[in-house]
Amino acid sequence: MKKKYRIAVIAGDGIGPEVLTEGIKVLNKVAELDGGFEFEFTHFPWGCEYYTQYGKMMDEDGLEQLKDFDAIYLGAVGYPGVPDHISLWDLLLKIRKGFDQYVNLRPIKLLNGAPCPLKDVSRDQIDMLVIRENSEGEYAGAGDWLFKGKPHEVVLQTGIFSRNGVERIIRYAYEEARKQGKSLTSISKGNALNYSMVFWDQVFEEVGEEYPDVKTYSYLVDAAAMFFVKQPWRFEIVVTSNLFGDIITDLGAAIAGGLGLAAGANINPTLEFPSMFEPIHGSAPDIAGNNIANPLASIWSASQILDFFGHDDWGKEVLNSIEQVMTEGKVLTPDMGGNSTTQDVGQAVAGSLRNPQALKINE
């Protein structure tokens, strides 16, 4: 009997529905080729258009509706006319926090055929995994706005760094570094943020005593940003806070092909609640509906879904297919120098897939 994976689909705004359609196409093709599992997709209409109609980004009981799914597949959120803090806090962050998806995984890997703005850098020199704390820190939402609108108004934005929150993300990173046999780099700002980041650095050292086999480094975030550009090979597994992780992964995307190739996973390691997978690009409303959006980031996110379900061989095969399409260069969207449609690219990736088990037999 086939294993069935139930996936909640929130296509969202702008190009979200277009690119997610291609990710779903690839997942269904994988299931067809494998024969041992299948996907059941349930679509939810939430997002900014939903907000303009109903005054809310998702149903009041949205988390209750989502909690029994195996995973959530998200397109993009944001649209002109809806404030960014509304679209972010009332949907994306509501899901991340409500389902305690405290691990954010963003691979920064230069695939074959992907453009890179750096000179004299080989493909294998840009290959890292950024593990970002995803539940508290600078995005905890704590603070106040005092004397609003008056000359002496004061705004407080409070970063929350709990022992539990910091230790669990750092321990997750150490475990990943040990499993992959790679170095672990912590990125913080302990010289200026004399409470939160000093505490972060302290916990990084404390937990590290349990992992003497893991080689470690620690950089201030400004120095790390410089090394991302000048010497990206310094980094293998990276762990950092919510805000710093948000910033450096966009920088990482820029050196590894652009946001059209940037994928992200929001993981609940306990499996108590579903994890969520998404391309990290925006909704790009200026090109929505033109069928020219690059779907490769959403397809990479689909490979992360496969990894999460334990089908690592298929996750790698999806990446191989993305590389094949980019290397051939015949079917690419305009942002990558081609003139193909979103659907063409999705079909090309799906058509390049080969069953990993069959390939092993042939070898």
GROMACS .gro file of C-alpha atoms in nm:
model
  363
    1MET     CA    1   0.000   0.000   0.000
    2LYS     CA    2   0.133   0.343  -0.095
    3LYS     CA    3   0.236   0.586   0.175
    4LYS     CA    4   0.025   0.902   0.146
    5TYR     CA    5   0.168   1.240   0.243
    6ARG     CA    6  -0.091   1.508   0.311
    7ILE     CA    7   0.035   1.855   0.219
    8ALA     CA    8  -0.142   2.185   0.287
    9VAL     CA    9  -0.082   2.430   0.003
   10ILE     CA   10  -0.093   2.804   0.069
   11ALA     CA   11  -0.006   2.953  -0.269
   12GLY     CA   12  -0.034   3.309  -0.136
   13ASP     CA   13   0.011   3.618  -0.347
   14GLY     CA   14   0.163   3.740  -0.672
   15ILE     CA   15   0.371   3.471  -0.839
   16GLY     CA   16   0.313   3.230  -0.551
   17PRO     CA   17   0.042   3.024  -0.725
   18GLU     CA   18   0.245   3.007  -1.048
   19VAL     CA   19   0.568   2.879  -0.896
   20LEU     CA   20   0.401   2.642  -0.649
   21THR     CA   21   0.212   2.476  -0.933
   22GLU     CA   22   0.546   2.372  -1.080
   23GLY     CA   23   0.675   2.243  -0.748
   24ILE     CA   24   0.362   2.031  -0.713
   25LYS     CA   25   0.414   1.906  -1.069
   26VAL     CA   26   0.763   1.787  -0.977
   27LEU     CA   27   0.647   1.622  -0.654
   28ASN     CA   28   0.373   1.433  -0.838
   29LYS     CA   29   0.623   1.321  -1.101
   30VAL     CA   30   0.855   1.192  -0.828
   31ALA     CA   31   0.568   0.998  -0.672
   32GLU     CA   32   0.476   0.852  -1.011
   33LEU     CA   33   0.832   0.738  -1.080
   34ASP     CA   34   0.884   0.595  -0.731
   35GLY     CA   35   0.553   0.414  -0.701
   36GLY     CA   36   0.583   0.369  -0.325
   37PHE     CA   37   0.422   0.690  -0.208
   38GLU     CA   38   0.185   0.962  -0.321
   39PHE     CA   39   0.090   1.317  -0.230
   40GLU     CA   40  -0.249   1.459  -0.143
   41PHE     CA   41  -0.262   1.837  -0.175
   42THR     CA   42  -0.523   2.052  -0.002
   43HIS     CA   43  -0.534   2.419  -0.110
   44PHE     CA   44  -0.607   2.712   0.120
   45PRO     CA   45  -0.689   3.057  -0.026
   46TRP     CA   46  -0.511   3.259   0.242
   47GLY     CA   47  -0.296   3.563   0.173
   48CYS     CA   48  -0.328   3.932   0.095
   49GLU     CA   49  -0.617   3.894  -0.148
   50TYR     CA   50  -0.800   3.702   0.125
   51TYR     CA   51  -0.714   3.989   0.362
   52THR     CA   52  -0.866   4.252   0.133
   53GLN     CA   53  -1.190   4.053   0.127
   54TYR     CA   54  -1.218   3.937   0.487
   55GLY     CA   55  -0.984   4.160   0.690
   56LYS     CA   56  -0.762   3.870   0.795
   57MET     CA   57  -0.472   3.682   0.635
   58MET     CA   58  -0.607   3.341   0.731
   59ASP     CA   59  -0.908   3.190   0.906
   60GLU     CA   60  -0.930   3.236   1.282
   61ASP     CA   61  -0.897   2.861   1.325
   62GLY     CA   62  -0.630   2.835   1.054
   63LEU     CA   63  -0.374   2.663   1.273
   64GLU     CA   64  -0.633   2.409   1.380
   65GLN     CA   65  -0.708   2.336   1.014
   66LEU     CA   66  -0.338   2.290   0.936
   67LYS     CA   67  -0.213   2.097   1.237
   68ASP     CA   68  -0.285   1.745   1.111
   69PHE     CA   69  -0.109   1.780   0.776
   70ASP     CA   70   0.230   1.622   0.718
   71ALA     CA   71   0.375   1.943   0.574
   72ILE     CA   72   0.283   2.291   0.452
   73TYR     CA   73   0.393   2.423   0.112
   74LEU     CA   74   0.389   2.804   0.094
   75GLY     CA   75   0.426   3.019  -0.217
   76ALA     CA   76   0.483   3.387  -0.143
   77VAL     CA   77   0.317   3.647   0.077
   78GLY     CA   78   0.283   4.020   0.019
   79TYR     CA   79   0.097   4.258  -0.207
   80PRO     CA   80   0.067   4.636  -0.255
   81GLY     CA   81  -0.198   4.784  -0.031
   82VAL     CA   82  -0.145   4.539   0.253
   83PRO     CA   83   0.123   4.652   0.503
   84ASP     CA   84   0.420   4.414   0.513
   85HIS     CA   85   0.399   4.370   0.889
   86ILE     CA   86   0.038   4.254   0.850
   87SER     CA   87   0.113   4.000   0.577
   88LEU     CA   88   0.416   3.871   0.767
   89TRP     CA   89   0.287   3.857   1.123
   90ASP     CA   90  -0.067   3.741   1.048
   91LEU     CA   91   0.027   3.446   0.829
   92LEU     CA   92   0.390   3.340   0.791
   93LEU     CA   93   0.508   3.418   1.145
   94LYS     CA   94   0.177   3.303   1.292
   95ILE     CA   95   0.238   2.959   1.144
   96ARG     CA   96   0.609   2.948   1.234
   97LYS     CA   97   0.543   3.042   1.595
   98GLY     CA   98   0.217   2.855   1.637
   99PHE     CA   99   0.374   2.530   1.520
  100ASP     CA  100   0.706   2.593   1.697
  101GLN     CA  101   0.901   2.569   1.372
  102TYR     CA  102   1.211   2.687   1.549
  103VAL     CA  103   1.461   2.563   1.289
  104ASN     CA  104   1.494   2.752   0.963
  105LEU     CA  105   1.710   2.573   0.705
  106ARG     CA  106   1.842   2.766   0.407
  107PRO     CA  107   2.087   2.588   0.177
  108ILE     CA  108   2.337   2.815  -0.001
  109LYS     CA  109   2.482   2.598  -0.271
  110LEU     CA  110   2.610   2.699  -0.613
  111LEU     CA  111   2.451   2.451  -0.850
  112ASN     CA  112   2.590   2.364  -1.191
  113GLY     CA  113   2.464   2.618  -1.442
  114ALA     CA  114   2.369   2.878  -1.183
  115PRO     CA  115   2.504   3.232  -1.231
  116CYS     CA  116   2.749   3.363  -0.971
  117PRO     CA  117   2.863   3.727  -0.940
  118LEU     CA  118   3.189   3.630  -0.769
  119LYS     CA  119   3.507   3.598  -0.973
  120ASP     CA  120   3.739   3.299  -0.950
  121VAL     CA  121   3.508   3.096  -0.726
  122SER     CA  122   3.443   2.731  -0.807
  123ARG     CA  123   3.113   2.555  -0.752
  124ASP     CA  124   3.235   2.350  -0.457
  125GLN     CA  125   3.349   2.665  -0.273
  126ILE     CA  126   2.992   2.782  -0.220
  127ASP     CA  127   2.820   2.500  -0.036
  128MET     CA  128   2.680   2.576   0.307
  129LEU     CA  129   2.370   2.525   0.517
  130VAL     CA  130   2.251   2.817   0.728
  131ILE     CA  131   2.056   2.713   1.038
  132ARG     CA  132   1.861   3.013   1.159
  133GLU     CA  133   1.681   3.043   1.491
  134ASN     CA  134   1.321   3.086   1.382
  135SER     CA  135   1.100   3.143   1.684
  136GLU     CA  136   1.229   3.429   1.900
  137GLY     CA  137   1.529   3.663   1.899
  138GLU     CA  138   1.478   3.994   1.722
  139TYR     CA  139   1.151   3.874   1.566
  140ALA     CA  140   0.984   3.789   1.894
  141GLY     CA  141   0.746   4.082   1.850
  142ALA     CA  142   0.811   4.222   2.197
  143GLY     CA  143   0.829   4.595   2.259
  144ASP     CA  144   0.620   4.909   2.284
  145TRP     CA  145   0.541   5.239   2.112
  146LEU     CA  146   0.517   5.512   2.370
  147PHE     CA  147   0.377   5.865   2.319
  148LYS     CA  148   0.290   5.774   1.959
  149GLY     CA  149   0.268   6.071   1.726
  150LYS     CA  150   0.416   6.313   1.978
  151PRO     CA  151   0.755   6.484   1.954
  152HIS     CA  152   0.893   6.273   2.237
  153GLU     CA  153   0.763   5.937   2.112
  154VAL     CA  154   0.977   5.633   2.195
  155VAL     CA  155   0.984   5.295   2.023
  156LEU     CA  156   1.113   4.981   2.194
  157GLN     CA  157   1.189   4.664   1.999
  158THR     CA  158   1.299   4.390   2.235
  159GLY     CA  159   1.493   4.084   2.128
  160ILE     CA  160   1.403   3.772   2.326
  161PHE     CA  161   1.679   3.514   2.377
  162SER     CA  162   1.576   3.235   2.611
  163ARG     CA  163   1.803   2.960   2.738
  164ASN     CA  164   1.570   2.704   2.582
  165GLY     CA  165   1.547   2.883   2.248
  166VAL     CA  166   1.917   2.950   2.204
  167GLU     CA  167   2.037   2.613   2.330
  168ARG     CA  168   1.802   2.404   2.119
  169ILE     CA  169   1.893   2.574   1.789
  170ILE     CA  170   2.265   2.557   1.865
  171ARG     CA  171   2.239   2.192   1.964
  172TYR     CA  172   2.048   2.119   1.643
  173ALA     CA  173   2.333   2.282   1.448
  174TYR     CA  174   2.600   2.081   1.630
  175GLU     CA  175   2.410   1.761   1.559
  176GLU     CA  176   2.386   1.850   1.190
  177ALA     CA  177   2.756   1.935   1.172
  178ARG     CA  178   2.845   1.604   1.340
  179LYS     CA  179   2.614   1.408   1.110
  180GLN     CA  180   2.761   1.566   0.797
  181GLY     CA  181   3.119   1.569   0.925
  182LYS     CA  182   3.150   1.942   0.864
  183SER     CA  183   3.261   2.249   1.056
  184LEU     CA  184   3.017   2.470   1.243
  185THR     CA  185   3.033   2.850   1.243
  186SER     CA  186   2.838   3.071   1.482
  187ILE     CA  187   2.754   3.423   1.364
  188SER     CA  188   2.670   3.682   1.628
  189LYS     CA  189   2.756   4.036   1.738
  190GLY     CA  190   2.882   3.998   2.092
  191ASN     CA  191   3.100   4.309   2.088
  192ALA     CA  192   2.803   4.546   2.049
  193LEU     CA  193   2.499   4.353   2.172
  194ASN     CA  194   2.630   4.305   2.521
  195TYR     CA  195   2.345   4.093   2.655
  196SER     CA  196   2.179   3.887   2.381
  197MET     CA  197   2.485   3.806   2.172
  198VAL     CA  198   2.721   3.760   2.464
  199PHE     CA  199   2.469   3.506   2.592
  200TRP     CA  200   2.452   3.345   2.246
  201ASP     CA  201   2.832   3.310   2.233
  202GLN     CA  202   2.839   3.163   2.582
  203VAL     CA  203   2.578   2.898   2.499
  204PHE     CA  204   2.762   2.815   2.176
  205GLU     CA  205   3.076   2.739   2.377
  206GLU     CA  206   2.889   2.547   2.647
  207VAL     CA  207   2.708   2.318   2.406
  208GLY     CA  208   3.027   2.278   2.206
  209GLU     CA  209   3.192   2.101   2.498
  210GLU     CA  210   2.962   1.806   2.423
  211TYR     CA  211   3.083   1.794   2.061
  212PRO     CA  212   3.464   1.788   2.074
  213ASP     CA  213   3.469   1.625   1.730
  214VAL     CA  214   3.307   1.927   1.561
  215LYS     CA  215   3.544   2.198   1.442
  216THR     CA  216   3.402   2.541   1.525
  217TYR     CA  217   3.443   2.904   1.429
  218SER     CA  218   3.276   3.221   1.552
  219TYR     CA  219   3.243   3.546   1.354
  220LEU     CA  220   3.086   3.883   1.412
  221VAL     CA  221   2.805   3.930   1.162
  222ASP     CA  222   2.973   4.219   0.979
  223ALA     CA  223   3.292   4.018   0.928
  224ALA     CA  224   3.086   3.716   0.825
  225ALA     CA  225   2.906   3.922   0.560
  226MET     CA  226   3.242   4.021   0.417
  227PHE     CA  227   3.367   3.662   0.413
  228PHE     CA  228   3.045   3.542   0.246
  229VAL     CA  229   3.155   3.750  -0.052
  230LYS     CA  230   3.533   3.725  -0.035
  231GLN     CA  231   3.585   3.373   0.103
  232PRO     CA  232   3.258   3.177   0.105
  233TRP     CA  233   3.446   2.849   0.138
  234ARG     CA  234   3.503   2.933   0.506
  235PHE     CA  235   3.144   2.829   0.579
  236GLU     CA  236   2.994   2.479   0.588
  237ILE     CA  237   2.726   2.463   0.859
  238VAL     CA  238   2.627   2.804   1.000
  239VAL     CA  239   2.409   2.882   1.302
  240THR     CA  240   2.281   3.229   1.379
  241SER     CA  241   1.995   3.433   1.521
  242ASN     CA  242   1.665   3.518   1.356
  243LEU     CA  243   1.757   3.864   1.223
  244PHE     CA  244   2.114   3.787   1.121
  245GLY     CA  245   2.001   3.465   0.955
  246ASP     CA  246   1.738   3.653   0.756
  247ILE     CA  247   1.997   3.899   0.625
  248ILE     CA  248   2.293   3.674   0.551
  249THR     CA  249   2.083   3.415   0.367
  250ASP     CA  250   1.967   3.679   0.120
  251LEU     CA  251   2.333   3.766   0.073
  252GLY     CA  252   2.401   3.396   0.032
  253ALA     CA  253   2.127   3.371  -0.229
  254ALA     CA  254   2.290   3.654  -0.424
  255ILE     CA  255   2.619   3.465  -0.453
  256ALA     CA  256   2.451   3.134  -0.536
  257GLY     CA  257   2.233   3.226  -0.829
  258GLY     CA  258   1.986   3.480  -0.692
  259LEU     CA  259   1.653   3.463  -0.513
  260GLY     CA  260   1.508   3.263  -0.800
  261LEU     CA  261   1.712   2.971  -0.662
  262ALA     CA  262   1.665   3.033  -0.289
  263ALA     CA  263   1.471   2.778  -0.086
  264GLY     CA  264   1.387   2.758   0.282
  265ALA     CA  265   1.240   2.510   0.530
  266ASN     CA  266   1.077   2.587   0.866
  267ILE     CA  267   1.117   2.274   1.072
  268ASN     CA  268   0.949   2.146   1.386
  269PRO     CA  269   1.200   1.874   1.482
  270THR     CA  270   0.963   1.710   1.731
  271LEU     CA  271   0.709   1.638   1.453
  272GLU     CA  272   0.435   1.747   1.692
  273PHE     CA  273   0.324   1.996   1.427
  274PRO     CA  274   0.377   2.015   1.051
  275SER     CA  275   0.686   2.182   0.908
  276MET     CA  276   0.661   2.442   0.631
  277PHE     CA  277   0.857   2.474   0.308
  278GLU     CA  278   0.884   2.783   0.089
  279PRO     CA  279   1.090   2.966  -0.170
  280ILE     CA  280   1.229   3.273   0.007
  281HIS     CA  281   1.172   3.519  -0.276
  282GLY     CA  282   0.891   3.774  -0.263
  283SER     CA  283   0.556   3.773  -0.438
  284ALA     CA  284   0.685   3.989  -0.729
  285PRO     CA  285   0.344   4.138  -0.812
  286ASP     CA  286   0.494   4.329  -1.106
  287ILE     CA  287   0.536   4.006  -1.306
  288ALA     CA  288   0.249   3.803  -1.160
  289GLY     CA  289   0.026   3.649  -1.424
  290ASN     CA  290   0.283   3.680  -1.702
  291ASN     CA  291   0.402   3.318  -1.668
  292ILE     CA  292   0.768   3.426  -1.657
  293ALA     CA  293   0.843   3.376  -1.285
  294ASN     CA  294   1.134   3.146  -1.204
  295PRO     CA  295   0.996   2.831  -1.035
  296LEU     CA  296   1.333   2.677  -0.946
  297ALA     CA  297   1.331   2.803  -0.585
  298SER     CA  298   0.990   2.648  -0.525
  299ILE     CA  299   1.112   2.325  -0.686
  300TRP     CA  300   1.420   2.330  -0.460
  301SER     CA  301   1.176   2.370  -0.168
  302ALA     CA  302   0.999   2.060  -0.300
  303SER     CA  303   1.330   1.873  -0.276
  304GLN     CA  304   1.347   1.980   0.090
  305ILE     CA  305   1.003   1.828   0.143
  306LEU     CA  306   1.133   1.500   0.003
  307ASP     CA  307   1.438   1.517   0.232
  308PHE     CA  308   1.211   1.584   0.529
  309PHE     CA  309   1.001   1.276   0.452
  310GLY     CA  310   1.316   1.064   0.440
  311HIS     CA  311   1.344   1.042   0.061
  312ASP     CA  312   1.691   1.197   0.043
  313ASP     CA  313   1.771   1.015  -0.279
  314TRP     CA  314   1.477   1.183  -0.449
  315GLY     CA  315   1.568   1.518  -0.294
  316LYS     CA  316   1.911   1.490  -0.455
  317GLU     CA  317   1.759   1.380  -0.786
  318VAL     CA  318   1.540   1.691  -0.797
  319LEU     CA  319   1.851   1.906  -0.749
  320ASN     CA  320   2.028   1.705  -1.019
  321SER     CA  321   1.739   1.776  -1.254
  322ILE     CA  322   1.750   2.148  -1.174
  323GLU     CA  323   2.122   2.143  -1.253
  324GLN     CA  324   2.062   1.958  -1.579
  325VAL     CA  325   1.805   2.215  -1.694
  326MET     CA  326   2.031   2.508  -1.602
  327THR     CA  327   2.341   2.351  -1.757
  328GLU     CA  328   2.164   2.277  -2.085
  329GLY     CA  329   2.038   2.637  -2.086
  330LYS     CA  330   1.759   2.567  -2.333
  331VAL     CA  331   1.463   2.617  -2.098
  332LEU     CA  332   1.514   2.912  -1.863
  333THR     CA  333   1.300   3.205  -1.753
  334PRO     CA  334   1.398   3.563  -1.847
  335ASP     CA  335   1.568   3.635  -1.514
  336MET     CA  336   1.822   3.365  -1.605
  337GLY     CA  337   1.871   3.485  -1.962
  338GLY     CA  338   1.612   3.264  -2.127
  339ASN     CA  339   1.273   3.320  -2.285
  340SER     CA  340   1.081   3.020  -2.152
  341THR     CA  341   0.770   3.025  -1.937
  342THR     CA  342   0.729   2.921  -1.576
  343GLN     CA  343   0.543   2.611  -1.693
  344ASP     CA  344   0.813   2.523  -1.946
  345VAL     CA  345   1.080   2.522  -1.675
  346GLY     CA  346   0.870   2.313  -1.440
  347GLN     CA  347   0.802   2.063  -1.715
  348ALA     CA  348   1.171   2.050  -1.807
  349VAL     CA  349   1.272   1.968  -1.450
  350ALA     CA  350   0.998   1.705  -1.417
  351GLY     CA  351   1.098   1.555  -1.749
  352SER     CA  352   1.464   1.528  -1.643
  353LEU     CA  353   1.387   1.319  -1.335
  354ARG     CA  354   1.518   0.964  -1.321
  355ASN     CA  355   1.449   0.702  -1.056
  356PRO     CA  356   1.758   0.694  -0.828
  357GLN     CA  357   1.713   0.323  -0.756
  358ALA     CA  358   1.702   0.240  -1.126
  359LEU     CA  359   2.014   0.446  -1.182
  360LYS     CA  360   2.195   0.251  -0.910
  361ILE     CA  361   2.096  -0.080  -1.071
  362ASN     CA  362   2.223   0.037  -1.409
  363GLU     CA  363   2.554   0.140  -1.255
   0.00000   0.00000   0.00000
